[in-house]
XYZ file of C-alpha atoms in Angstrom:
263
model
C 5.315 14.369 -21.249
C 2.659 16.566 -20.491
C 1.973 17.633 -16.996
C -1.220 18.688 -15.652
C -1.446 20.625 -11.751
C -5.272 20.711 -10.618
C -5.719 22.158 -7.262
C -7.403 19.110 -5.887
C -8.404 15.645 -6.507
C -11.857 16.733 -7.170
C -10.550 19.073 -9.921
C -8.164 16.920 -11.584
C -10.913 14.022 -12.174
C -13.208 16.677 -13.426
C -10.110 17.869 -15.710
C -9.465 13.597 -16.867
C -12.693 12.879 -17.258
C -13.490 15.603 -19.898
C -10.010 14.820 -21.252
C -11.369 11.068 -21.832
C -14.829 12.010 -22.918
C -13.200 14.330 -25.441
C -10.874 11.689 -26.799
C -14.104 9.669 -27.047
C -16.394 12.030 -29.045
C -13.752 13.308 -31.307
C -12.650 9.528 -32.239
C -16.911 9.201 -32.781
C -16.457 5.360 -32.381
C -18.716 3.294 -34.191
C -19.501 -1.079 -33.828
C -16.956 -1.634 -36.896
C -14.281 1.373 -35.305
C -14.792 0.863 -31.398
C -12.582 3.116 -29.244
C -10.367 1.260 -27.077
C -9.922 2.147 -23.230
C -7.534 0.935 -20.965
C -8.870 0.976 -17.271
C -6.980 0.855 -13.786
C -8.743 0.233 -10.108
C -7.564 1.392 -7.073
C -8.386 4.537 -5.642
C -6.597 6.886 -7.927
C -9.542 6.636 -10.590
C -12.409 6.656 -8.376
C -13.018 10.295 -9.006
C -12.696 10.153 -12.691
C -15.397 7.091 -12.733
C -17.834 9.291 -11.047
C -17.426 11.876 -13.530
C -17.811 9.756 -16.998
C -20.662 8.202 -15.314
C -22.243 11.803 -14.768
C -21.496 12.568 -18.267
C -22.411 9.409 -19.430
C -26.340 10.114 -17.867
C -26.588 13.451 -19.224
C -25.748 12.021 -22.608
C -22.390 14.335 -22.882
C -20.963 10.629 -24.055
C -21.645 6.723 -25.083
C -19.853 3.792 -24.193
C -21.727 1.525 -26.690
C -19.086 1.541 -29.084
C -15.995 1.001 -26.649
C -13.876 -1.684 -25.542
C -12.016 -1.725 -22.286
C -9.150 -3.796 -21.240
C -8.567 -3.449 -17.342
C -4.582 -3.505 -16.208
C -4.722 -6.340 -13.721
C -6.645 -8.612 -11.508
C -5.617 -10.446 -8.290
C -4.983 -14.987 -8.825
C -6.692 -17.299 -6.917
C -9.413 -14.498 -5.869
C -12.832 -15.464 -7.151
C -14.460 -12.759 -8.950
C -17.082 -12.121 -7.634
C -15.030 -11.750 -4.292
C -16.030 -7.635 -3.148
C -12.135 -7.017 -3.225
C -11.694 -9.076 -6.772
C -10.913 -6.050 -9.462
C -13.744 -7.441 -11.290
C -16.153 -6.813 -8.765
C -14.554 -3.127 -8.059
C -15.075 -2.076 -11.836
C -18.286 -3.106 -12.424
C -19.167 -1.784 -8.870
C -17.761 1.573 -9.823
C -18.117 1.875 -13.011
C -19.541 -0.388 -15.566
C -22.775 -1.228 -14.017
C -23.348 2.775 -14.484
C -22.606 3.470 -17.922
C -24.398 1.953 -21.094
C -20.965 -0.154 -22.142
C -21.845 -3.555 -23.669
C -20.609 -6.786 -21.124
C -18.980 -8.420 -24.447
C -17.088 -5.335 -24.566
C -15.102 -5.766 -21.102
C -12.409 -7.307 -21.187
C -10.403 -7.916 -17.523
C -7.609 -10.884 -17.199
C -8.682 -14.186 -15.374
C -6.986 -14.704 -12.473
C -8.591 -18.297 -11.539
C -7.872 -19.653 -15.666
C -6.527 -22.902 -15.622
C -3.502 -21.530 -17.648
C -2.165 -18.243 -16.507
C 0.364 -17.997 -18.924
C -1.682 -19.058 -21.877
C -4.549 -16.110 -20.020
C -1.839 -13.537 -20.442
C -0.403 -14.851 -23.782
C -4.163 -14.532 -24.965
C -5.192 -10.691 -23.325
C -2.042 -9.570 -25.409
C -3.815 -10.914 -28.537
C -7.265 -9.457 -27.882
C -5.424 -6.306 -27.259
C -3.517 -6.797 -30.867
C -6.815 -7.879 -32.621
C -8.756 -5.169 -31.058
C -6.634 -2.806 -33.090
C -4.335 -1.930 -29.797
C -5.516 0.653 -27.132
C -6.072 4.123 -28.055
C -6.207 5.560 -24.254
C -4.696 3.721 -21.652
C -6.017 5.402 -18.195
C -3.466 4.481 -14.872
C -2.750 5.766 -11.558
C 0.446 5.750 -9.683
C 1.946 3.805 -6.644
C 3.285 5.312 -3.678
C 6.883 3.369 -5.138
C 5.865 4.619 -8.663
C 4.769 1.426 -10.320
C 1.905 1.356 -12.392
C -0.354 -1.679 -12.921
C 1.427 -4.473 -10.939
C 4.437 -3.534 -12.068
C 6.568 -3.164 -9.185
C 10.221 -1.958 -8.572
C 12.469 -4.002 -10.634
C 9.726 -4.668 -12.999
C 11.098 -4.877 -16.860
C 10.467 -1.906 -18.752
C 9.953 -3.946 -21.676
C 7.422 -6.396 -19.966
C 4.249 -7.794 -21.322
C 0.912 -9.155 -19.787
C 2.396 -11.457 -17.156
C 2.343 -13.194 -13.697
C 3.699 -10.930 -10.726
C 4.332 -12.033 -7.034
C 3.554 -8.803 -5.340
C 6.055 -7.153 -3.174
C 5.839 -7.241 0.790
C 4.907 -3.523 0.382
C 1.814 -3.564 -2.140
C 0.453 -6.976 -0.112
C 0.563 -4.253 3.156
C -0.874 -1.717 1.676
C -3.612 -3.782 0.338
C -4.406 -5.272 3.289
C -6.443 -2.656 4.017
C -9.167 -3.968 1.722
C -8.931 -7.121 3.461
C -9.760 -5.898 7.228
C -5.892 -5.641 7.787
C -5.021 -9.569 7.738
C -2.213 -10.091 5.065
C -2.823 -13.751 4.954
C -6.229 -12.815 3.400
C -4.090 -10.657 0.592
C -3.209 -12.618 -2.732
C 0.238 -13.394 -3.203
C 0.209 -12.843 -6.623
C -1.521 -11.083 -9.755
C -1.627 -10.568 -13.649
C -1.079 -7.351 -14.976
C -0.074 -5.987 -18.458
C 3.590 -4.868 -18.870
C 5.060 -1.311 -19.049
C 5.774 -2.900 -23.026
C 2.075 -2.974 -23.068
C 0.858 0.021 -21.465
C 3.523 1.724 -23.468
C 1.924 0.458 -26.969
C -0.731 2.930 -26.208
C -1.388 5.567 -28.209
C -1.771 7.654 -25.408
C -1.190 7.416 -21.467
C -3.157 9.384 -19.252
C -2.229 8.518 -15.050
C -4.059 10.269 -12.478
C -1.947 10.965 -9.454
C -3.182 12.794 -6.115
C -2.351 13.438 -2.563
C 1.416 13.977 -0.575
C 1.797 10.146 -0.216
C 2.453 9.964 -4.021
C 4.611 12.966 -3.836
C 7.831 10.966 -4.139
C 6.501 8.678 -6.991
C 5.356 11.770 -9.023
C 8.953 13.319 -8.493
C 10.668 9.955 -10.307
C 7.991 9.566 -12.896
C 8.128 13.333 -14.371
C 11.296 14.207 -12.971
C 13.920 11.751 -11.866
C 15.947 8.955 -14.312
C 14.086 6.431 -16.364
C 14.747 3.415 -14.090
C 12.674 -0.198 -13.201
C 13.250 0.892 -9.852
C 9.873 3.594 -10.442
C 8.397 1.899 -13.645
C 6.068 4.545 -14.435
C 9.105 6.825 -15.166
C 9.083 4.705 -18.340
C 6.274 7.218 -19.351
C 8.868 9.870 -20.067
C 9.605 8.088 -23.397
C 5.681 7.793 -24.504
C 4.960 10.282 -27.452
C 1.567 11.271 -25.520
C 1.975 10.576 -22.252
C -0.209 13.155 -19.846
C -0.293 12.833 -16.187
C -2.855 14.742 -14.065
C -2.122 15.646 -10.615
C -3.100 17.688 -7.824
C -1.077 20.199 -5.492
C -0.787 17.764 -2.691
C 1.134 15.830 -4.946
C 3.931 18.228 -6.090
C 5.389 18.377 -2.625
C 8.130 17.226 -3.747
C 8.893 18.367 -7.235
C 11.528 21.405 -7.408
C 10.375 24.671 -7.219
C 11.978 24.786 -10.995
C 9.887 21.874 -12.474
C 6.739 22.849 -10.936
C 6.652 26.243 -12.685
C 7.980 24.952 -15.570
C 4.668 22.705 -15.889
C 2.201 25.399 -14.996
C 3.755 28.058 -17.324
C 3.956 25.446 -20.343
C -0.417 25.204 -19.607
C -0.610 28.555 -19.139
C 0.998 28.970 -22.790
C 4.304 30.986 -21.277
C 6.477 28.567 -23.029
C-alpha cells in the first residue's frame, strides 16, 4: 500500500486529481478501449471533482472515452431526489465534464428487482473489461462504499441495511430527521472494489483519524473493511495531516520517507 501525506485537503485533491488525470492520459482511452472509473459521493471526493473538472476545461484531460461505475446509491429514494447519489454526481461532477450519459453507469435503487440490479452492475462491470481505477473515500468506522463493520471481505454488489451509525450521520443531508434517511442501499462489495486494478481512497480531517489508523495500520478485519486494501497490489490512499492524528509516530515517518525516496 502506498501512502500519500498532503498537508491539507485542498492539497491532497490537487495531488488525486493529477494522479487520476495521469492514469487517464497515459491509458489514452479510445471508443473501442474506454478507461474505466470507479466513482464514490460523499464529501471525501468533493475536492478531487473540482479539480478534474478544472482540468477537464482547460483541456489538461477528456472524459469522452470513459466509463464510470458509481459505488452505491440509496433504495426507495427517487433519483432525482437532491440527496439521491444520482443527483449528487451529476450535480458535482458529470454535468461539468464532457463524459457521455451512456457512459454512467450508477445502481438503481427503485428497480423492481434489486437483486437481479446488483447481479446485473457486476456484469456491466465484467463486460466493460473490469475497472481500471476505482476512486473511494473512507468512513469515520473505516468502511468504504456501504460496506459497513461486519461487512464480508469477499462481498459483491449487494443489498445493505445501513447501520444506526451511517443513518445518523446521514441525517444531516436530510435536515436532521432520521425517519427521512433510507434504511437501506446497494453498494458494490470489498470483492468488487478489490477487482480493481488500482484503488485510490481519499481520506481527510481528525474525524477519520481512527479509520485511517485500521486501514494502513491495524489487522485486516470486517470490523474496518477498507483495511482489506492492505492486500490490493496498487492500492494508494491520499490523506492529509489532520488525518494522521492517530497513526504512530513510527508509521507516519515511515510513509513520508518512502515519498521522499529515503527508503
Amino acid at each position: 500500500m502506498r501512502v500519500i501525506i498532503e498537508p491539507d485537503y485542498a492539497a491532497l485533491s490537487k495531488w488525486a486529481a493529477k494522479y487520476v488525470a495521469d492514469r487517464i492520459v497515459t491509458f489514452n482511452p479510445t471508443e473501442d478501449k474506454p478507461f474505466v472509473l470507479g466513482c464514490p459521493t460523499g464529501s471525501s471526493p468533493i475536492g478531487l471533482y473540482k479539480e478534474l473538472i478544472e482540468m477537464n476545461k482547460q483541456g489538461i484531460i477528456s472524459f469522452r472515452n470513459v466509463i464510470t461505475f458509481n459505488m452505491d446509491e440509496y433504495v426507495n429514494l427517487p433519483e432525482d431526489h437532491p440527496e439521491s447519489y444520482h443527483s449528487f454526481m451529476w450535480n458535482n461532477f458529470f454535468s461539468h465534464i464532457d463524459i457521455k450519459p451512456e457512459n454512467v453507469h450508477i445502481l438503481n435503487g427503485n428497480a423492481p428487482d434489486l437483486i437481479a440490479e446488483c447481479d446485473n452492475y457486476e456484469r456491466l462491470i465484467s463486460e466493460a473489461g473490469g475497472i481500471d481505477l476505482f476512486l473511494g473515500g473512507i468512513g469515520p468506522d473505516g468502511h468504504i462504499a456501504f460496506n459497513e463493520p461486519g461487512s464480508s471481505l469477499s462481498s459483491r454488489t449487494r443489498i445493505k441495511t445501513l447501520t444506526t451509525d451511517t443513518i445518523h450521520a446521514n441525517s444531516r443531508f436530510f435536515n436532521g430527521d432520521l425517519n427521512l434517511v433510507p434504511k437501506q442501499a446497494l453498494t458494490v462489495g470489498i470483492g468488487t472494489i478489490m477487482d480493481a486494478k488500482e484503488v485510490l481512497l481519499v481520506c481527510s480531517g481528525h474525524n477519520k483519524a481512527r479509520a485511517l489508523k485500521h486501514c494502513i495500520d491495524g489487522d485486516i478485519s470486517h470490523k474496518w473493511t477498507s483495511s482489506m486494501l492492505q492486500m490490493h497490489p496498487h492500492a494508494i490512499v491520499v490523506c492529509d495531516e489532520a488525518a494522521c492524528d492517530e497513526l504512530t509516530v513510527g508509521t507516519y515517518k515511515y510513509y513520508l520517507d518512502k515519498e521522499r525516496g529515503n527508503l
